[in-house]
Backbone as JSON, one array per atom type, in Angstrom:
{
  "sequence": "XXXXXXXXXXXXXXXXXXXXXXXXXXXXXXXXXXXXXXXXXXXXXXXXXXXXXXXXXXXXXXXXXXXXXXXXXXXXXXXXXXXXXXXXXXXXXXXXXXXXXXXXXXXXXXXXXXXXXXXXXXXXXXXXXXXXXXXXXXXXXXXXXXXXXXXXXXXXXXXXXXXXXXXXXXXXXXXXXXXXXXXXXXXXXXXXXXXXXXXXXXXXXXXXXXXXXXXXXXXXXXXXXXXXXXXXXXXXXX",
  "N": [[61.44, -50.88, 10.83], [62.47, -51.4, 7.67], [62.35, -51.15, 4.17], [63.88, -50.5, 2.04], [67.17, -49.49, 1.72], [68.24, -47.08, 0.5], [68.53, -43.65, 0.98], [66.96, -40.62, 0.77], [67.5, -37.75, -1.67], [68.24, -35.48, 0.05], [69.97, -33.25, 0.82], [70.35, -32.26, -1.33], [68.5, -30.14, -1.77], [67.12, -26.84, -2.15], [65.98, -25.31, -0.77], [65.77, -22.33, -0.21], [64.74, -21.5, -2.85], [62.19, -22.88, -2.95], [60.79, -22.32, -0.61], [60.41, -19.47, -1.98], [59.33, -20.67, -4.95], [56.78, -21.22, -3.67], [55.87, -19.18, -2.77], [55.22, -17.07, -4.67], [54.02, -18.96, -6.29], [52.61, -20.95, -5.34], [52.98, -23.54, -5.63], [55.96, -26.07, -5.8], [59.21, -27.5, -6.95], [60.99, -30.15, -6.37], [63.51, -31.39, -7.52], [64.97, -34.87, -8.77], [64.32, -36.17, -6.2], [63.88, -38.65, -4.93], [66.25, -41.34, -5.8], [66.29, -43.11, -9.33], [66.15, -46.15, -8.26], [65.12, -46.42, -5.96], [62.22, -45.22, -6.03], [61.09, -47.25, -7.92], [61.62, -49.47, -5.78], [60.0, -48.04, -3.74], [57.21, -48.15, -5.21], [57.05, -50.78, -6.03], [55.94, -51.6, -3.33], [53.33, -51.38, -3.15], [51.56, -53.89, -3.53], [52.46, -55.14, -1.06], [50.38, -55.93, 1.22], [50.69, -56.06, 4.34], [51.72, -54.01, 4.75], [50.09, -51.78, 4.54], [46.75, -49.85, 6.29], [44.72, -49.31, 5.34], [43.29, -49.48, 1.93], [41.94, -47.48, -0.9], [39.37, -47.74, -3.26], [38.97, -45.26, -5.86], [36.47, -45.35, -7.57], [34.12, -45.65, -6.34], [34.09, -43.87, -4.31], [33.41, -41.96, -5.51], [35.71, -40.29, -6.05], [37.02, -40.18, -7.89], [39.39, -42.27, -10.19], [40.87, -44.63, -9.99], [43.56, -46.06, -7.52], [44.24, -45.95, -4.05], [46.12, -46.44, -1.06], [46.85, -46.09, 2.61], [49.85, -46.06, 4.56], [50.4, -48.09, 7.08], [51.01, -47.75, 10.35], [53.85, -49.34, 12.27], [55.36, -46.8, 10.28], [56.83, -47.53, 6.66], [60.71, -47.21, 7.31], [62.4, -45.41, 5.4], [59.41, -43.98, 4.04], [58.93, -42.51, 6.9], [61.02, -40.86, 7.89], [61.53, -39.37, 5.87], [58.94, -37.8, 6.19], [59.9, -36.48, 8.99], [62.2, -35.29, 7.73], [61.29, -33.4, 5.96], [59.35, -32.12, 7.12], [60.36, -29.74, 8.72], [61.7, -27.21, 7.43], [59.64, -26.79, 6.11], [57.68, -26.1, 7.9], [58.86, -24.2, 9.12], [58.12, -22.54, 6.68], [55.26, -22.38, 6.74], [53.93, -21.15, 9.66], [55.43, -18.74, 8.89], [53.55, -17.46, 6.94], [50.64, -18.3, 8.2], [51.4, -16.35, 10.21], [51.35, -14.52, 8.53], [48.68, -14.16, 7.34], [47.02, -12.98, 9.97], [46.59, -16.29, 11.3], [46.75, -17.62, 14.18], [47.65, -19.92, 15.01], [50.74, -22.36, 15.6], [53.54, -24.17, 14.32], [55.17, -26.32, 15.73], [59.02, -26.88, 15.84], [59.76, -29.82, 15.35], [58.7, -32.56, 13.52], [57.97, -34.55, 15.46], [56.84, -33.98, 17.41], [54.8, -32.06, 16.28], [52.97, -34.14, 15.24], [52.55, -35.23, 17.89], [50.69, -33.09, 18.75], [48.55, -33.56, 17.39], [47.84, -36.19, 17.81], [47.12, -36.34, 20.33], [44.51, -35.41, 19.86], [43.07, -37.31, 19.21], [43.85, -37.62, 16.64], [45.31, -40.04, 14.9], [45.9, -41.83, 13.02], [47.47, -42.92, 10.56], [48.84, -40.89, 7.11], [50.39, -40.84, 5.51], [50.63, -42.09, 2.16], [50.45, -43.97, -1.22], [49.6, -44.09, -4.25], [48.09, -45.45, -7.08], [47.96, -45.53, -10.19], [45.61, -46.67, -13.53], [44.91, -46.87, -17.06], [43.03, -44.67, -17.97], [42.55, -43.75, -15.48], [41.95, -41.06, -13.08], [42.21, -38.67, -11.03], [40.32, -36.82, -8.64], [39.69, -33.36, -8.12], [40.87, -31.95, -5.42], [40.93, -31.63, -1.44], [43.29, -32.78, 1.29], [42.09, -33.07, 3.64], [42.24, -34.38, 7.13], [41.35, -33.48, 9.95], [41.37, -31.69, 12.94], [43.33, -30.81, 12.99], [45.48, -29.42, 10.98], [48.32, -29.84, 8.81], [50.01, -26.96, 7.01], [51.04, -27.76, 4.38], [52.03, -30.13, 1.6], [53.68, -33.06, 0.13], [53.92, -34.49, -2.45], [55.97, -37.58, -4.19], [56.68, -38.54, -7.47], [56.76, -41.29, -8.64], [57.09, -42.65, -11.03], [58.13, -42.95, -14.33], [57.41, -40.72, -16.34], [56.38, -40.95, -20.17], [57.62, -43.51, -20.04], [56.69, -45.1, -18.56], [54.0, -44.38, -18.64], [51.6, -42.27, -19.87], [49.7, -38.77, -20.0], [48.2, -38.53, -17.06], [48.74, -36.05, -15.8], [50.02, -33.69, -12.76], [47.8, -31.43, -11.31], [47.16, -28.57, -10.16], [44.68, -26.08, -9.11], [43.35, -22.79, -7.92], [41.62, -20.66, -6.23], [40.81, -17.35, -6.2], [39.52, -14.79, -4.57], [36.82, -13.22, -5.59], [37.79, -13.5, -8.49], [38.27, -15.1, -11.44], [39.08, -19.09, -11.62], [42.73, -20.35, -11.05], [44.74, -22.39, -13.25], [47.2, -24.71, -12.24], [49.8, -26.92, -14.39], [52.2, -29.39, -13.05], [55.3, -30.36, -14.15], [56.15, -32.7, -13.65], [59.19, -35.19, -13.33], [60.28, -38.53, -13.03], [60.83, -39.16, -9.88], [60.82, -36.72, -9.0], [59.68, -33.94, -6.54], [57.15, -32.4, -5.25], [55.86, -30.11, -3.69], [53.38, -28.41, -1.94], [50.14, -26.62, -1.52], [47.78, -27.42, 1.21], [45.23, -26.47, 1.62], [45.43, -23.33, 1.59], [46.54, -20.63, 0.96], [48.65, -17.66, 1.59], [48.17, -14.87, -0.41], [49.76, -11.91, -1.95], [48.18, -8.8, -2.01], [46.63, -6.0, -3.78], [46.05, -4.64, -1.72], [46.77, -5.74, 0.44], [47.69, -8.98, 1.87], [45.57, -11.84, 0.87], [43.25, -14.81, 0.95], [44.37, -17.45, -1.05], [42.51, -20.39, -2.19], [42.89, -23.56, -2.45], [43.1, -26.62, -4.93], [44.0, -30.42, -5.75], [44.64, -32.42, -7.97], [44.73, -34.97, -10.41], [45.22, -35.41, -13.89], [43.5, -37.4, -16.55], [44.98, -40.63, -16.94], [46.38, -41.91, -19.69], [47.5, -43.38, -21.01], [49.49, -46.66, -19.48], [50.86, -47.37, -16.54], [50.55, -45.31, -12.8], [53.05, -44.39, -10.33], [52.04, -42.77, -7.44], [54.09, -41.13, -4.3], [52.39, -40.04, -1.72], [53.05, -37.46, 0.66], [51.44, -36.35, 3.61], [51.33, -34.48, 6.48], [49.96, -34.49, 8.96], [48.44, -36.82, 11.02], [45.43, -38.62, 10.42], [42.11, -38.29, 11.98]],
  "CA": [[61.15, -51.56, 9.56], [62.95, -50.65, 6.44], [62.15, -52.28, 3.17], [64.8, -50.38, 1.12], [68.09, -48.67, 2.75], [68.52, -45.81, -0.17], [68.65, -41.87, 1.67], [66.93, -39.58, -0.16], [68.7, -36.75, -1.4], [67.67, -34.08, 0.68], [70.94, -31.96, 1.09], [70.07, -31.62, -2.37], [66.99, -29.6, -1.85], [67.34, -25.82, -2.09], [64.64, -24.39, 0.5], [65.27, -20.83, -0.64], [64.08, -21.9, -3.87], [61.45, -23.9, -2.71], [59.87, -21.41, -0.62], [59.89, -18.62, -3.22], [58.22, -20.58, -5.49], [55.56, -21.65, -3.44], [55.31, -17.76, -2.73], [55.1, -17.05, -5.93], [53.42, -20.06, -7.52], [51.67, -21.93, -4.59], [53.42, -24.66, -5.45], [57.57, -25.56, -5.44], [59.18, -28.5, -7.39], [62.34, -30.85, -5.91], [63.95, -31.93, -8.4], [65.0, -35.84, -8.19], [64.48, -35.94, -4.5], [64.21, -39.81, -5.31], [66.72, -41.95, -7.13], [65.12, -44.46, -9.68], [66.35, -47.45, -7.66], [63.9, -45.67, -4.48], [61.11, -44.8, -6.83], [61.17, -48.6, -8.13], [61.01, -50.49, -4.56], [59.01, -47.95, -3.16], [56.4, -48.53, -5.98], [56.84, -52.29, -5.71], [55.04, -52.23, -1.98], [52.05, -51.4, -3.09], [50.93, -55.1, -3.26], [52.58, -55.82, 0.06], [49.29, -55.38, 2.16], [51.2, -55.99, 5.57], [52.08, -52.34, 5.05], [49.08, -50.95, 4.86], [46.13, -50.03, 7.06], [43.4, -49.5, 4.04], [42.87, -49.09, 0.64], [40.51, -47.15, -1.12], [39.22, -47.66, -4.79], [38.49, -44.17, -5.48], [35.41, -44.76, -8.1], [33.36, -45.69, -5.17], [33.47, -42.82, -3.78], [33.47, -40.71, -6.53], [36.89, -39.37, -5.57], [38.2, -40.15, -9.46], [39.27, -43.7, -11.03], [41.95, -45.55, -9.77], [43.56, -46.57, -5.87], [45.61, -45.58, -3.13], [46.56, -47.4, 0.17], [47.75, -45.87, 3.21], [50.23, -46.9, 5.29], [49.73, -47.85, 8.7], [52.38, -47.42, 11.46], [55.35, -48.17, 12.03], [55.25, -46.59, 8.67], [58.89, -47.95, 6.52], [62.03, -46.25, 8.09], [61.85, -44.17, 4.12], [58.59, -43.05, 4.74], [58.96, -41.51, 8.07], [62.32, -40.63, 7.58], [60.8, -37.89, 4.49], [58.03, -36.86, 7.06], [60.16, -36.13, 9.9], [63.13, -33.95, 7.07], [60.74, -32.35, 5.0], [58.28, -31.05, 8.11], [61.25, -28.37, 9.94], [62.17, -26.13, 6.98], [58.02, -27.11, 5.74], [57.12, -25.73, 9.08], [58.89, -22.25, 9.37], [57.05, -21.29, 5.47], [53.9, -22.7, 7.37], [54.06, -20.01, 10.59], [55.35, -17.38, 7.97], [51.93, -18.05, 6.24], [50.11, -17.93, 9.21], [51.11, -14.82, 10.53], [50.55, -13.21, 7.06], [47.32, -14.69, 7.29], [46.48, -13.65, 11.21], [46.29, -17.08, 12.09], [47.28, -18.08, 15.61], [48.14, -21.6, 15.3], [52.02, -21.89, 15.04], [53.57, -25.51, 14.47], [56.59, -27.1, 16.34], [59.89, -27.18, 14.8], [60.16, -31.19, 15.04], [57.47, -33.35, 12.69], [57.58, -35.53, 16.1], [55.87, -32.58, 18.41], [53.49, -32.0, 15.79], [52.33, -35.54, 15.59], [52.12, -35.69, 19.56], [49.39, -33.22, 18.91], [47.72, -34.71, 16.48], [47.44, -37.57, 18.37], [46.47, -36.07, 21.67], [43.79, -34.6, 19.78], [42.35, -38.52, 18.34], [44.21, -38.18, 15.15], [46.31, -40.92, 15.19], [46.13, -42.95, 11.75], [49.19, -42.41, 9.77], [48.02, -39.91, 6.2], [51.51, -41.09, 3.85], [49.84, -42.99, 0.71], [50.71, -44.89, -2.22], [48.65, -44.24, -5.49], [48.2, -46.32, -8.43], [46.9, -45.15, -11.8], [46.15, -47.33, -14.84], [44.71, -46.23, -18.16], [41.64, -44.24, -17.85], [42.5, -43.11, -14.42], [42.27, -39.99, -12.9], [42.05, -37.88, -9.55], [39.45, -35.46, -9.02], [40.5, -32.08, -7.34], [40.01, -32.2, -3.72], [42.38, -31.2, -0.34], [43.47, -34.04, 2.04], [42.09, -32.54, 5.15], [41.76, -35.26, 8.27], [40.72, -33.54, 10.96], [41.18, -30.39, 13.16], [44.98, -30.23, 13.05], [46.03, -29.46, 9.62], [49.43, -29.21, 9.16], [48.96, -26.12, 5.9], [51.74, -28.16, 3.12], [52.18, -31.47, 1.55], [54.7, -32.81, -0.79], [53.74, -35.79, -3.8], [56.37, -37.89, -5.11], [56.15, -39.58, -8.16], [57.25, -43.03, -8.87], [57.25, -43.88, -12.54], [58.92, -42.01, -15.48], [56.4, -39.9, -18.04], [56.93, -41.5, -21.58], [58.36, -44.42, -20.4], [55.66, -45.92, -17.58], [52.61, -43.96, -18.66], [51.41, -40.95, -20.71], [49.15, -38.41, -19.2], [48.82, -38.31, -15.57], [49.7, -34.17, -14.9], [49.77, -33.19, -11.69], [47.35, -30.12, -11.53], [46.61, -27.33, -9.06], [43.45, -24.85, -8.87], [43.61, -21.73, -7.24], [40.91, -20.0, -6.24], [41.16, -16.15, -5.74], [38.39, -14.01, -3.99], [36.08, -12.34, -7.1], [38.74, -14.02, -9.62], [38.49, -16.62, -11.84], [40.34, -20.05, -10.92], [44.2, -20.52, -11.92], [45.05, -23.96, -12.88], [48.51, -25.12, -12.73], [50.13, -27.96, -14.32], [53.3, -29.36, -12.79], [55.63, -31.22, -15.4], [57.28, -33.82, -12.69], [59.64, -36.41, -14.32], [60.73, -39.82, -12.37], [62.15, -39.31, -8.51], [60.65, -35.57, -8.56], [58.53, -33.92, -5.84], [55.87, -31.18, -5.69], [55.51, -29.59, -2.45], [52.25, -27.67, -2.22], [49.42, -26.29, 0.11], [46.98, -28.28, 1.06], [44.34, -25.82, 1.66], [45.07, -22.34, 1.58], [47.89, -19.89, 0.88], [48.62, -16.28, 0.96], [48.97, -13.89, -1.6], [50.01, -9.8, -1.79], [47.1, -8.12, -2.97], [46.82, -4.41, -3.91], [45.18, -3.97, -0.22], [47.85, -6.77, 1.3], [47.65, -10.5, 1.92], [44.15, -12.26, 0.6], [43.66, -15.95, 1.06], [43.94, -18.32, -2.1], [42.18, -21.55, -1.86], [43.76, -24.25, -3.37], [43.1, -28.3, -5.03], [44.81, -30.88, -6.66], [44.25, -33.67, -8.45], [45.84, -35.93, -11.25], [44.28, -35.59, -15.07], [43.32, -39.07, -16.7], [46.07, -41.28, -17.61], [45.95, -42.2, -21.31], [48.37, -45.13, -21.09], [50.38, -47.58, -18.4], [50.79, -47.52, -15.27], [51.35, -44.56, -12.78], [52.44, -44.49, -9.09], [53.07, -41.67, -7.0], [53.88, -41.53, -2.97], [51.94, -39.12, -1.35], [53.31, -37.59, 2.03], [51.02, -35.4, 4.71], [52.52, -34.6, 7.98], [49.06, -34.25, 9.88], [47.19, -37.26, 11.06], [43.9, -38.79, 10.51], [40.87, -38.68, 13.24]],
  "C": [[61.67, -50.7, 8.41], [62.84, -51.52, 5.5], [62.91, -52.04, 1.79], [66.02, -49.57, 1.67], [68.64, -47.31, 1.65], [68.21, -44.48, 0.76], [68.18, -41.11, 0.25], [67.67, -38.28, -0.42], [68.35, -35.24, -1.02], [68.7, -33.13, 0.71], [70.84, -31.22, -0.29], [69.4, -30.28, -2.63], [68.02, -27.67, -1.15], [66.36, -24.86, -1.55], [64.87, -22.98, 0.3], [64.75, -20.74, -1.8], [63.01, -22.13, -3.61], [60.4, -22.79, -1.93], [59.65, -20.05, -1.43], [58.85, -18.9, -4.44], [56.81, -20.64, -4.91], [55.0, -20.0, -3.07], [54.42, -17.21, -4.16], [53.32, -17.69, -6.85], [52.23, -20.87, -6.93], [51.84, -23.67, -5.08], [55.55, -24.17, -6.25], [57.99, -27.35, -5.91], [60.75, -28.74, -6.87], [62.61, -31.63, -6.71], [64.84, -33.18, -8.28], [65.48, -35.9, -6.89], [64.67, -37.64, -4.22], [65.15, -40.51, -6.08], [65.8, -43.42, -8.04], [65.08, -45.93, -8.62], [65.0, -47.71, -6.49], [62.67, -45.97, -5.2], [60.68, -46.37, -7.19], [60.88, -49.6, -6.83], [60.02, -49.55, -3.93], [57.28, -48.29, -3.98], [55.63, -49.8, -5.88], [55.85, -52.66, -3.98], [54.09, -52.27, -1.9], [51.07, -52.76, -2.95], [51.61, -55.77, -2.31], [51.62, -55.65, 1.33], [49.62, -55.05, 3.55], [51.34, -54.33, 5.59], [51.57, -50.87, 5.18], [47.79, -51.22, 5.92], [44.67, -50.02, 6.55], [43.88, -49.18, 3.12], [41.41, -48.27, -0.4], [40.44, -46.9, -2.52], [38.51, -46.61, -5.01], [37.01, -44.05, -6.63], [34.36, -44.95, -7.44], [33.27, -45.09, -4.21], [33.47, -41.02, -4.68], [34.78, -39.17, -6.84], [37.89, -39.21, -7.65], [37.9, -41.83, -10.1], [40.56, -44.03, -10.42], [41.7, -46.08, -7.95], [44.53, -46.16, -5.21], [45.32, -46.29, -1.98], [47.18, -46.33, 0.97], [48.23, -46.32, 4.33], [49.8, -46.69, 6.75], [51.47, -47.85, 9.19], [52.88, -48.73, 12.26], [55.09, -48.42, 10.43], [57.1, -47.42, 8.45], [60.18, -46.69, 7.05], [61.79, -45.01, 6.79], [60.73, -43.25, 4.65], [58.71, -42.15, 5.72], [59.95, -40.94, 8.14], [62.01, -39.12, 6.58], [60.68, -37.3, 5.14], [58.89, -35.87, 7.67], [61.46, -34.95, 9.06], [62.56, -32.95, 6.61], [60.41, -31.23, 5.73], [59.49, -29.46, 8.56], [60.86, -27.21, 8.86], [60.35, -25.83, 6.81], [57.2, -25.88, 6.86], [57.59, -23.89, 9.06], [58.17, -21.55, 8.08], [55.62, -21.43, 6.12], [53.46, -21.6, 8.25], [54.5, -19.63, 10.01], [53.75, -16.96, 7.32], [51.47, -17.7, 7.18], [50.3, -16.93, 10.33], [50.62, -13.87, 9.61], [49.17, -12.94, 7.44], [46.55, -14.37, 8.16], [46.01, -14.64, 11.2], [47.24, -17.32, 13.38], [48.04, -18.84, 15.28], [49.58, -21.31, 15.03], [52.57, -23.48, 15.23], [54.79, -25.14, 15.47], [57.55, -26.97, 14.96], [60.54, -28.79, 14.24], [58.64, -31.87, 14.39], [57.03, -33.89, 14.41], [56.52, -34.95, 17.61], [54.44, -32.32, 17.49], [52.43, -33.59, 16.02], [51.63, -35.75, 16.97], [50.59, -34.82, 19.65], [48.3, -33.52, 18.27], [46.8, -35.81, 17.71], [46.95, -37.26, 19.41], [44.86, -35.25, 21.42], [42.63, -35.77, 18.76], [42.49, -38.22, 16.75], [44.94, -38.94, 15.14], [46.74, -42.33, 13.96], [46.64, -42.3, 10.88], [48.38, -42.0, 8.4], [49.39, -40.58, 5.48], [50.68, -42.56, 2.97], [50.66, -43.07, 0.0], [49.69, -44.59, -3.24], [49.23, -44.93, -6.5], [47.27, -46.3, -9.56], [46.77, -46.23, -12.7], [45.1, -46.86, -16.34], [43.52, -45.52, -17.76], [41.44, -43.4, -16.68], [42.77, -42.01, -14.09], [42.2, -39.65, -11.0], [41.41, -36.66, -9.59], [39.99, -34.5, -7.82], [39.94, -32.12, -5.87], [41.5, -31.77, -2.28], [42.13, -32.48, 0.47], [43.57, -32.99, 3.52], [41.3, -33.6, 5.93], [40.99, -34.99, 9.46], [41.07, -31.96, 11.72], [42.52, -29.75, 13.05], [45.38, -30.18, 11.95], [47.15, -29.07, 9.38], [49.54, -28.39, 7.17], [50.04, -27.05, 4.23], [52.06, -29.54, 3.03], [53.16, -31.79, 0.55], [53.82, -34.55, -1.75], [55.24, -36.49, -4.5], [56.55, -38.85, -6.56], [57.16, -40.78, -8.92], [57.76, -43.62, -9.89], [57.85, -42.31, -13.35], [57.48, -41.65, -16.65], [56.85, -40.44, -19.21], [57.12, -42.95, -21.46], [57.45, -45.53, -20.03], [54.02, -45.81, -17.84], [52.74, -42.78, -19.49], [50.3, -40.45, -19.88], [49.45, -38.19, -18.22], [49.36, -37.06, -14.99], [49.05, -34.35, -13.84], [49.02, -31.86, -11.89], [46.73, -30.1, -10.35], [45.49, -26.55, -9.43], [44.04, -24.16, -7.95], [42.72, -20.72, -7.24], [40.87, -18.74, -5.54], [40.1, -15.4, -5.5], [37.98, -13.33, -5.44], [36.69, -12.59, -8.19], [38.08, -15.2, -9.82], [39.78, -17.64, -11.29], [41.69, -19.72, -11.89], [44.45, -21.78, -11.98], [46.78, -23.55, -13.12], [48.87, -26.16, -12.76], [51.59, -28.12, -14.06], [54.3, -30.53, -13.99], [57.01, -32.16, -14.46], [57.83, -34.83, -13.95], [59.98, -37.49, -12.48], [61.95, -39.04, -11.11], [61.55, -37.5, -8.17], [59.69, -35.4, -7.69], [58.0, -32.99, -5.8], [55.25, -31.11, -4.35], [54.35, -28.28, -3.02], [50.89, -27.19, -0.86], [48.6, -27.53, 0.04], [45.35, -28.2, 0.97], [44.18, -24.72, 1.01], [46.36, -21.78, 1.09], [47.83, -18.47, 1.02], [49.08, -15.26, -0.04], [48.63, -12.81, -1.57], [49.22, -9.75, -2.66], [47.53, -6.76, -3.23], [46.6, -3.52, -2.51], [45.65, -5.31, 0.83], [47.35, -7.91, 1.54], [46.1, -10.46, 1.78], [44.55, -13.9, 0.92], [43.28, -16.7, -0.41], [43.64, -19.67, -1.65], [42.25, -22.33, -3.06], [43.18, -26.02, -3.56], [43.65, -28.84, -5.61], [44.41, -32.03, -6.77], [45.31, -34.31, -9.76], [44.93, -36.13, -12.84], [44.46, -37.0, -15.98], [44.76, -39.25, -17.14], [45.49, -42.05, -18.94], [46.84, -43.61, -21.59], [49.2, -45.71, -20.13], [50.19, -47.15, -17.16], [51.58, -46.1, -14.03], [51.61, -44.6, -11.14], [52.88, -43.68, -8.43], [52.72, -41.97, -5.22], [53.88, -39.99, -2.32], [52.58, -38.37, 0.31], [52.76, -36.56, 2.91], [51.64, -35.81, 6.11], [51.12, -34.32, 8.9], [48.57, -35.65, 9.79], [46.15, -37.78, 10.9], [42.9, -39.37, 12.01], [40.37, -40.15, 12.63]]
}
């Protein structure tokens, strides 16, 4: 199933960049990874329900103000198509990370190995979303963790143009550092950009070597129009 035949432009994408900042910064920005034409039909599916498997109006659960949908499987050729480019390079800063970190766990180098354990492990409902802001709306800070397999980075892209579609709407990070105050960071995405980020945790060089920062993100109110961004985790839901 494909519901638009555009290629994103991944050869674009400069992965030594990309993981430095997230060294750095704990988060790492791809600069139009979407073209508008993409950004525009993928937007438009949100009211094609066939394509999803729920929806969830997030002031009923106190998650924020607005809605997101995610898709069910077979996700669109796009969609999975992201998952399965982004996850490889995604994957070796992931096991870098997690040795810093002593952790064990070490992913696969194919999205489609990870998935298998996912799924062998009763996660098996597809995590890529669709959000949709409209005036007033926000996203309260929170991590998108499903279940026991977490795969540790996620990427956001967003849909509509700043100025033109909506006002408001930053992307913002927390960062919480052992005996430190938090760090916020706001990301200043424009139309077709994406914002790879943790989803949990990260490491960072201390004075007495790697500590763990714990990390959230959310979306600060939108003050005018309409905003929609397409969310993509590579782990799962139980």
């Amino acid at each position: 199933m494909d519901a638009h035949p555009a290629t994103p432009r991944l050869e674009r994408i400069d992965w030594t960049a990309v993981e430095a900042e997230l060294d750095a910064h704990g988060c790492a920005l791809i600069p139009r990874l979407l073209d508008p034409e993409t950004c525009a039909a993928i937007a438009g599916w949100y009211d094609r329900a066939e394509l999803f498997r729920s929806t969830v109006v997030m002031a009923r659960h106190g998650f924020g103000r607005g809605e997101y949908r995610y898709f069910a499987y077979p996700l669109p050729d796009l969609i999975a198509g992201l998952r399965a480019a982004l996850y490889p390079p995604l994957a070796a800063i992931a096991n870098r990370w997690n040795a810093t970190l002593g952790v064990e766990a070490r992913f696969p180098g194919e999205h489609a190995d990870f998935l298998a354990r996912c799924h062998a492990a009763g996660q098996t409902r597809p995590t890529p979303l669709l959000l949709r802001y409209g005036p007033g709306d926000y996203n309260c800070l929170h991590q998108d963790l499903y279940g026991e397999h977490v795969f540790p980075l996620q990427a956001a892209v967003l849909l509509s143009g700043p100025g033109r579609d909506f006002a408001g709407g930053e992307f913002v990070l927390t960062e919480q550092r052992p005996r430190m105050q938090s760090r916020a960071e706001v990301v200043p995405l424009r139309l077709g950009d994406a914002v790879v980020f943790p989803v949990r945790e990260r490491p960072v060089r201390g004075g007495r070597g790697p500590y763990r920062a714990n990390l959230r993100h959310g979306v600060s109110r939108l003050r005018a129009g309409q905003r929609h961004t397409l969310g993509v985790i590579f782990h799962d839901a139980a």
